[in-house]
Amino acid sequence: MGSDEAYNFVFKVVLIGESGVGKSNLLSRFTKNEFSHDSRTTIGVEFSTRTVQLNSFTIKAQIWDTAGLERYRAITSAYYRGAVGALLVYDITKHLTYESVERWLKELFDHADPHIVVMLVGNKTDLESERSVPSQEAKDFADKKGLMFLETSALESTNVEAAFNSVLAEIHRKVSSKEVMRGPISAVSLNSSRSESTEENRPCCRNI
Ligand SMILES: Nc1nc2c(ncn2[C@@H]2O[C@H](COP(=O)(O)OP(=O)(O)OP(=O)(O)O)[C@@H](O)[C@H]2O)c(=O)[nH]1
Ligand SMILES: [Mg+2]
């Protein structure tokens, strides 16, 4: 009923990259304007939505997040199914997280639609003095692979809007020009496999 219920497209976008690079904080910054200094590793799959206005279109972004660590990851094929965009995140202060980008790309292209819009995202630019991945190197790599590229800081809110919005705009451009897969994605086949409020995590206990 509310105006935020009306939209023209739903785009599923997935977050991928090594553990600790800041995927969950990029998501919470974009969808809730929140940042957590001591966020725990994601377990299973979570997703959040945010509706954005792009020219005369209302686009609902459904953004999926899972753990970078293999043992906590969701079933891979289900995670990528129906995704029309991806943010492949590394930490600019941890070179190893950048070195693993090729492996993430392979996994992505093994499971996702070949036309998926992908942005390489170097996160944590607020830690410039600890930088170990030069911007130009990552930019050149992204160009070579045909990926979009931006550096962000979820902590300082730098480029977070720009990163998600440019991916959504590019998806919209492709969908409109019929280069890609169909528009609205209606079915969601996975639920969050665990939430903070499960019985075992509740702070309280049984009455005795
Ligand atoms: N300085 C700084 N720290 C950040 C930034 N983004 C995330 N962090 C911190 O990095 C740590 C990991 O962030 P998460 O968002 O949980 O990382 P993740 O990629 O979701 O990790 P997994 O769920 O384990 O895959 C947390 O301590 C965050 O506070 C950032 O932009 N700058
Ligand atoms: Mg996470």
mmCIF file of C-alpha atoms and ligand atoms in Angstrom:
data_model
loop_
_atom_site.group_PDB
_atom_site.id
_atom_site.type_symbol
_atom_site.label_atom_id
_atom_site.label_comp_id
_atom_site.label_asym_id
_atom_site.label_seq_id
_atom_site.Cartn_x
_atom_site.Cartn_y
_atom_site.Cartn_z
ATOM 1 C CA MET A 1 0.000 0.000 0.000
ATOM 2 C CA GLY A 2 2.715 2.486 0.976
ATOM 3 C CA SER A 3 4.612 4.137 -1.832
ATOM 4 C CA ASP A 4 7.716 2.130 -0.884
ATOM 5 C CA GLU A 5 5.874 -1.039 -1.887
ATOM 6 C CA ALA A 6 5.649 0.039 -5.503
ATOM 7 C CA TYR A 7 8.609 -0.625 -7.720
ATOM 8 C CA ASN A 8 9.453 -1.380 -11.330
ATOM 9 C CA PHE A 9 12.256 -3.879 -10.845
ATOM 10 C CA VAL A 10 13.752 -6.126 -8.212
ATOM 11 C CA PHE A 11 17.436 -6.743 -8.735
ATOM 12 C CA LYS A 12 19.264 -9.413 -6.802
ATOM 13 C CA VAL A 13 22.843 -8.407 -6.043
ATOM 14 C CA VAL A 14 25.324 -10.667 -4.240
ATOM 15 C CA LEU A 15 28.272 -9.727 -2.060
ATOM 16 C CA ILE A 16 31.353 -11.916 -2.318
ATOM 17 C CA GLY A 17 34.965 -11.805 -1.177
ATOM 18 C CA GLU A 18 37.182 -13.047 1.633
ATOM 19 C CA SER A 19 36.155 -13.049 5.272
ATOM 20 C CA GLY A 20 36.672 -9.753 7.075
ATOM 21 C CA VAL A 21 36.829 -7.477 4.035
ATOM 22 C CA GLY A 22 33.667 -5.649 5.124
ATOM 23 C CA LYS A 23 30.843 -7.138 3.034
ATOM 24 C CA SER A 24 28.295 -7.093 5.856
ATOM 25 C CA ASN A 25 29.203 -3.547 6.834
ATOM 26 C CA LEU A 26 28.910 -2.300 3.261
ATOM 27 C CA LEU A 27 25.457 -3.865 3.237
ATOM 28 C CA SER A 28 24.377 -2.389 6.570
ATOM 29 C CA ARG A 29 25.785 1.002 5.571
ATOM 30 C CA PHE A 30 23.805 0.973 2.346
ATOM 31 C CA THR A 31 20.522 -0.404 3.653
ATOM 32 C CA LYS A 32 20.445 0.958 7.228
ATOM 33 C CA ASN A 33 23.218 3.548 7.392
ATOM 34 C CA GLU A 34 24.797 1.486 10.156
ATOM 35 C CA PHE A 35 28.357 0.397 10.825
ATOM 36 C CA SER A 36 29.613 -2.054 13.421
ATOM 37 C CA HIS A 37 33.209 -2.062 14.657
ATOM 38 C CA ASP A 38 32.920 -5.549 16.066
ATOM 39 C CA SER A 39 30.669 -7.352 13.625
ATOM 40 C CA ARG A 40 30.904 -11.118 13.682
ATOM 41 C CA THR A 41 31.420 -13.338 10.689
ATOM 42 C CA THR A 42 28.232 -13.954 8.762
ATOM 43 C CA ILE A 43 26.725 -17.383 9.191
ATOM 44 C CA GLY A 44 24.596 -18.752 6.380
ATOM 45 C CA VAL A 45 22.859 -16.194 4.192
ATOM 46 C CA GLU A 46 21.347 -12.855 5.040
ATOM 47 C CA PHE A 47 19.778 -10.308 2.806
ATOM 48 C CA SER A 48 18.554 -6.752 3.041
ATOM 49 C CA THR A 49 16.667 -4.579 0.638
ATOM 50 C CA ARG A 50 16.669 -0.943 -0.240
ATOM 51 C CA THR A 51 14.544 0.815 -2.778
ATOM 52 C CA VAL A 52 16.237 3.441 -4.911
ATOM 53 C CA GLN A 53 15.012 5.855 -7.523
ATOM 54 C CA LEU A 54 16.798 5.771 -10.874
ATOM 55 C CA ASN A 55 15.487 8.379 -13.266
ATOM 56 C CA SER A 56 11.796 7.588 -13.477
ATOM 57 C CA PHE A 57 12.206 4.003 -12.269
ATOM 58 C CA THR A 58 11.890 2.622 -8.773
ATOM 59 C CA ILE A 59 14.291 -0.210 -8.198
ATOM 60 C CA LYS A 60 14.247 -2.552 -5.279
ATOM 61 C CA ALA A 61 17.743 -3.857 -4.589
ATOM 62 C CA GLN A 62 17.766 -7.171 -2.809
ATOM 63 C CA ILE A 63 21.307 -7.612 -1.589
ATOM 64 C CA TRP A 64 22.558 -10.998 -0.431
ATOM 65 C CA ASP A 65 25.421 -11.516 1.943
ATOM 66 C CA THR A 66 27.190 -14.666 3.036
ATOM 67 C CA ALA A 67 30.421 -15.574 4.800
ATOM 68 C CA GLY A 68 33.759 -15.397 3.061
ATOM 69 C CA LEU A 69 34.796 -18.475 4.982
ATOM 70 C CA GLU A 70 34.052 -21.703 3.189
ATOM 71 C CA ARG A 71 32.717 -23.502 6.235
ATOM 72 C CA TYR A 72 30.028 -20.914 6.904
ATOM 73 C CA ARG A 73 28.953 -20.429 3.330
ATOM 74 C CA ALA A 74 25.542 -21.132 1.935
ATOM 75 C CA ILE A 75 24.947 -23.558 -0.881
ATOM 76 C CA THR A 76 26.784 -21.838 -3.658
ATOM 77 C CA SER A 77 24.462 -22.388 -6.585
ATOM 78 C CA ALA A 78 21.436 -21.138 -4.645
ATOM 79 C CA TYR A 79 23.330 -18.034 -3.561
ATOM 80 C CA TYR A 80 24.124 -17.029 -7.140
ATOM 81 C CA ARG A 81 20.831 -18.109 -8.700
ATOM 82 C CA GLY A 82 18.984 -15.162 -10.246
ATOM 83 C CA ALA A 83 21.712 -12.655 -9.333
ATOM 84 C CA VAL A 84 22.043 -9.813 -11.825
ATOM 85 C CA GLY A 85 24.821 -7.966 -10.020
ATOM 86 C CA ALA A 86 27.778 -8.684 -7.756
ATOM 87 C CA LEU A 87 30.139 -6.666 -5.590
ATOM 88 C CA LEU A 88 33.442 -8.520 -5.274
ATOM 89 C CA VAL A 89 35.051 -6.992 -2.214
ATOM 90 C CA TYR A 90 38.664 -7.009 -1.006
ATOM 91 C CA ASP A 91 40.416 -5.110 1.784
ATOM 92 C CA ILE A 92 42.939 -2.540 0.491
ATOM 93 C CA THR A 93 45.127 -3.216 3.556
ATOM 94 C CA LYS A 94 45.232 -7.017 3.100
ATOM 95 C CA HIS A 95 46.937 -8.045 -0.093
ATOM 96 C CA LEU A 96 45.872 -11.671 0.300
ATOM 97 C CA THR A 97 42.217 -10.667 0.002
ATOM 98 C CA TYR A 98 43.070 -9.037 -3.341
ATOM 99 C CA GLU A 99 45.038 -12.051 -4.520
ATOM 100 C CA SER A 100 41.970 -14.220 -4.028
ATOM 101 C CA VAL A 101 39.845 -12.067 -6.333
ATOM 102 C CA GLU A 102 40.595 -14.319 -9.326
ATOM 103 C CA ARG A 103 39.304 -17.322 -7.403
ATOM 104 C CA TRP A 104 36.084 -15.476 -6.505
ATOM 105 C CA LEU A 105 35.620 -14.434 -10.117
ATOM 106 C CA LYS A 106 35.932 -18.027 -11.223
ATOM 107 C CA GLU A 107 33.358 -19.156 -8.694
ATOM 108 C CA LEU A 108 31.064 -16.335 -9.760
ATOM 109 C CA PHE A 109 31.272 -17.130 -13.457
ATOM 110 C CA ASP A 110 30.935 -20.858 -12.776
ATOM 111 C CA HIS A 111 27.569 -20.257 -11.103
ATOM 112 C CA ALA A 112 26.070 -16.961 -12.184
ATOM 113 C CA ASP A 113 24.578 -15.619 -15.394
ATOM 114 C CA PRO A 114 27.465 -14.704 -17.747
ATOM 115 C CA HIS A 115 25.980 -11.215 -18.213
ATOM 116 C CA ILE A 116 26.021 -10.436 -14.509
ATOM 117 C CA VAL A 117 27.239 -6.914 -13.693
ATOM 118 C CA VAL A 118 30.337 -7.129 -11.492
ATOM 119 C CA MET A 119 32.086 -4.398 -9.560
ATOM 120 C CA LEU A 120 35.469 -4.905 -7.912
ATOM 121 C CA VAL A 121 35.385 -3.029 -4.601
ATOM 122 C CA GLY A 122 38.481 -2.117 -2.563
ATOM 123 C CA ASN A 123 37.106 -1.433 0.913
ATOM 124 C CA LYS A 124 38.587 0.283 4.007
ATOM 125 C CA THR A 125 40.034 3.390 2.335
ATOM 126 C CA ASP A 126 39.947 5.075 5.746
ATOM 127 C CA LEU A 127 43.038 2.955 6.516
ATOM 128 C CA GLU A 128 45.115 4.648 3.815
ATOM 129 C CA SER A 129 48.348 4.460 5.824
ATOM 130 C CA GLU A 130 48.036 0.656 5.878
ATOM 131 C CA ARG A 131 47.261 0.319 2.196
ATOM 132 C CA SER A 132 48.902 -2.675 0.507
ATOM 133 C CA VAL A 133 46.954 -2.759 -2.768
ATOM 134 C CA PRO A 134 47.654 0.237 -5.050
ATOM 135 C CA SER A 135 44.498 1.716 -6.586
ATOM 136 C CA GLN A 136 45.962 1.764 -10.062
ATOM 137 C CA GLU A 137 46.883 -1.920 -9.954
ATOM 138 C CA ALA A 138 43.336 -2.897 -8.983
ATOM 139 C CA LYS A 139 41.865 -0.509 -11.550
ATOM 140 C CA ASP A 140 44.028 -2.001 -14.324
ATOM 141 C CA PHE A 141 43.028 -5.496 -13.275
ATOM 142 C CA ALA A 142 39.341 -4.529 -13.284
ATOM 143 C CA ASP A 143 39.666 -2.954 -16.745
ATOM 144 C CA LYS A 144 41.365 -6.082 -18.070
ATOM 145 C CA LYS A 145 38.548 -8.258 -16.741
ATOM 146 C CA GLY A 146 35.761 -5.897 -17.805
ATOM 147 C CA LEU A 147 34.688 -5.153 -14.239
ATOM 148 C CA MET A 148 33.531 -1.875 -12.775
ATOM 149 C CA PHE A 149 35.786 -0.587 -10.004
ATOM 150 C CA LEU A 150 35.531 1.628 -6.919
ATOM 151 C CA GLU A 151 37.237 2.017 -3.580
ATOM 152 C CA THR A 152 35.023 2.466 -0.527
ATOM 153 C CA SER A 153 34.954 2.913 3.194
ATOM 154 C CA ALA A 154 31.972 1.415 4.971
ATOM 155 C CA LEU A 155 33.254 3.091 8.141
ATOM 156 C CA GLU A 156 33.357 6.609 6.717
ATOM 157 C CA SER A 157 30.523 6.057 4.252
ATOM 158 C CA THR A 158 32.772 6.867 1.308
ATOM 159 C CA ASN A 159 31.529 5.709 -2.091
ATOM 160 C CA VAL A 160 29.144 3.145 -0.597
ATOM 161 C CA GLU A 161 26.111 4.726 -2.241
ATOM 162 C CA ALA A 162 28.078 5.214 -5.436
ATOM 163 C CA ALA A 163 29.161 1.563 -5.544
ATOM 164 C CA PHE A 164 25.680 0.077 -5.135
ATOM 165 C CA ASN A 165 23.970 2.737 -7.226
ATOM 166 C CA SER A 166 26.319 2.387 -10.171
ATOM 167 C CA VAL A 167 25.877 -1.372 -10.186
ATOM 168 C CA LEU A 168 22.090 -0.944 -10.081
ATOM 169 C CA ALA A 169 22.222 1.652 -12.851
ATOM 170 C CA GLU A 170 24.337 -0.610 -15.032
ATOM 171 C CA ILE A 171 21.983 -3.554 -14.449
ATOM 172 C CA HIS A 172 19.086 -1.306 -15.347
ATOM 173 C CA ARG A 173 20.849 -0.154 -18.503
ATOM 174 C CA LYS A 174 21.456 -3.763 -19.547
ATOM 175 C CA VAL A 175 17.947 -4.890 -18.712
ATOM 176 C CA SER A 176 16.434 -1.959 -20.598
ATOM 177 C CA SER A 177 18.571 -2.599 -23.644
ATOM 178 C CA LYS A 178 17.646 -6.302 -23.388
ATOM 179 C CA GLU A 179 21.292 -7.277 -23.196
ATOM 180 C CA VAL A 180 20.587 -9.357 -20.146
ATOM 181 C CA MET A 181 18.199 -11.567 -18.366
ATOM 182 C CA ARG A 182 14.666 -10.566 -17.573
ATOM 183 C CA GLY A 183 13.766 -7.909 -15.066
ATOM 184 C CA PRO A 184 11.866 -8.658 -11.899
ATOM 185 C CA ILE A 185 12.958 -11.546 -9.792
ATOM 186 C CA SER A 186 10.046 -12.707 -7.769
ATOM 187 C CA ALA A 187 11.085 -15.926 -6.099
ATOM 188 C CA VAL A 188 13.392 -16.077 -3.159
ATOM 189 C CA SER A 189 14.469 -19.598 -2.478
ATOM 190 C CA LEU A 190 16.691 -19.179 0.536
ATOM 191 C CA ASN A 191 16.020 -17.840 3.966
ATOM 192 C CA SER A 192 18.502 -16.687 6.480
ATOM 193 C CA SER A 193 19.711 -19.940 7.983
ATOM 194 C CA ARG A 194 20.225 -18.439 11.389
ATOM 195 C CA SER A 195 19.418 -15.205 13.128
ATOM 196 C CA GLU A 196 20.627 -13.500 16.242
ATOM 197 C CA SER A 197 17.382 -14.193 18.017
ATOM 198 C CA THR A 198 17.424 -17.973 17.899
ATOM 199 C CA GLU A 199 16.659 -19.713 21.150
ATOM 200 C CA GLU A 200 20.278 -20.559 21.903
ATOM 201 C CA ASN A 201 21.426 -16.968 21.431
ATOM 202 C CA ARG A 202 18.869 -15.341 23.636
ATOM 203 C CA PRO A 203 20.350 -13.699 26.654
ATOM 204 C CA CYS A 204 17.721 -15.070 28.939
ATOM 205 C CA CYS A 205 17.018 -18.506 30.187
ATOM 206 C CA ARG A 206 14.269 -20.792 31.388
ATOM 207 C CA ASN A 207 12.267 -20.009 34.462
ATOM 208 C CA ILE A 208 12.944 -22.353 37.293
HETATM 209 N N1 LIG B 1 38.484 0.519 9.128
HETATM 210 C C1 LIG B 1 37.465 -0.114 8.520
HETATM 211 N N2 LIG B 1 36.988 -1.270 9.025
HETATM 212 C C2 LIG B 1 35.972 -1.876 8.379
HETATM 213 C C3 LIG B 1 35.389 -1.340 7.204
HETATM 214 N N3 LIG B 1 34.397 -2.182 6.809
HETATM 215 C C4 LIG B 1 34.389 -3.194 7.689
HETATM 216 N N4 LIG B 1 35.331 -3.010 8.642
HETATM 217 C C5 LIG B 1 35.641 -3.884 9.798
HETATM 218 O O1 LIG B 1 36.148 -5.113 9.308
HETATM 219 C C6 LIG B 1 35.679 -6.190 10.111
HETATM 220 C C7 LIG B 1 34.957 -7.216 9.227
HETATM 221 O O2 LIG B 1 33.808 -6.612 8.662
HETATM 222 P P1 LIG B 1 32.569 -7.482 8.130
HETATM 223 O O3 LIG B 1 31.641 -6.545 7.466
HETATM 224 O O4 LIG B 1 32.016 -8.324 9.228
HETATM 225 O O5 LIG B 1 33.319 -8.423 7.077
HETATM 226 P P2 LIG B 1 32.686 -9.569 6.137
HETATM 227 O O6 LIG B 1 33.328 -9.418 4.817
HETATM 228 O O7 LIG B 1 31.208 -9.506 6.203
HETATM 229 O O8 LIG B 1 33.229 -10.909 6.832
HETATM 230 P P3 LIG B 1 32.571 -12.406 6.742
HETATM 231 O O9 LIG B 1 31.139 -12.325 7.132
HETATM 232 O O10 LIG B 1 33.387 -13.198 7.736
HETATM 233 O O11 LIG B 1 32.797 -12.917 5.363
HETATM 234 C C8 LIG B 1 34.787 -5.582 11.192
HETATM 235 O O12 LIG B 1 35.577 -5.420 12.350
HETATM 236 C C9 LIG B 1 34.402 -4.235 10.625
HETATM 237 O O13 LIG B 1 34.168 -3.282 11.637
HETATM 238 C C10 LIG B 1 35.886 -0.096 6.708
HETATM 239 O O14 LIG B 1 35.442 0.461 5.702
HETATM 240 N N5 LIG B 1 36.936 0.468 7.405
HETATM 241 MG MG MG B 2 29.828 -10.832 6.826
#
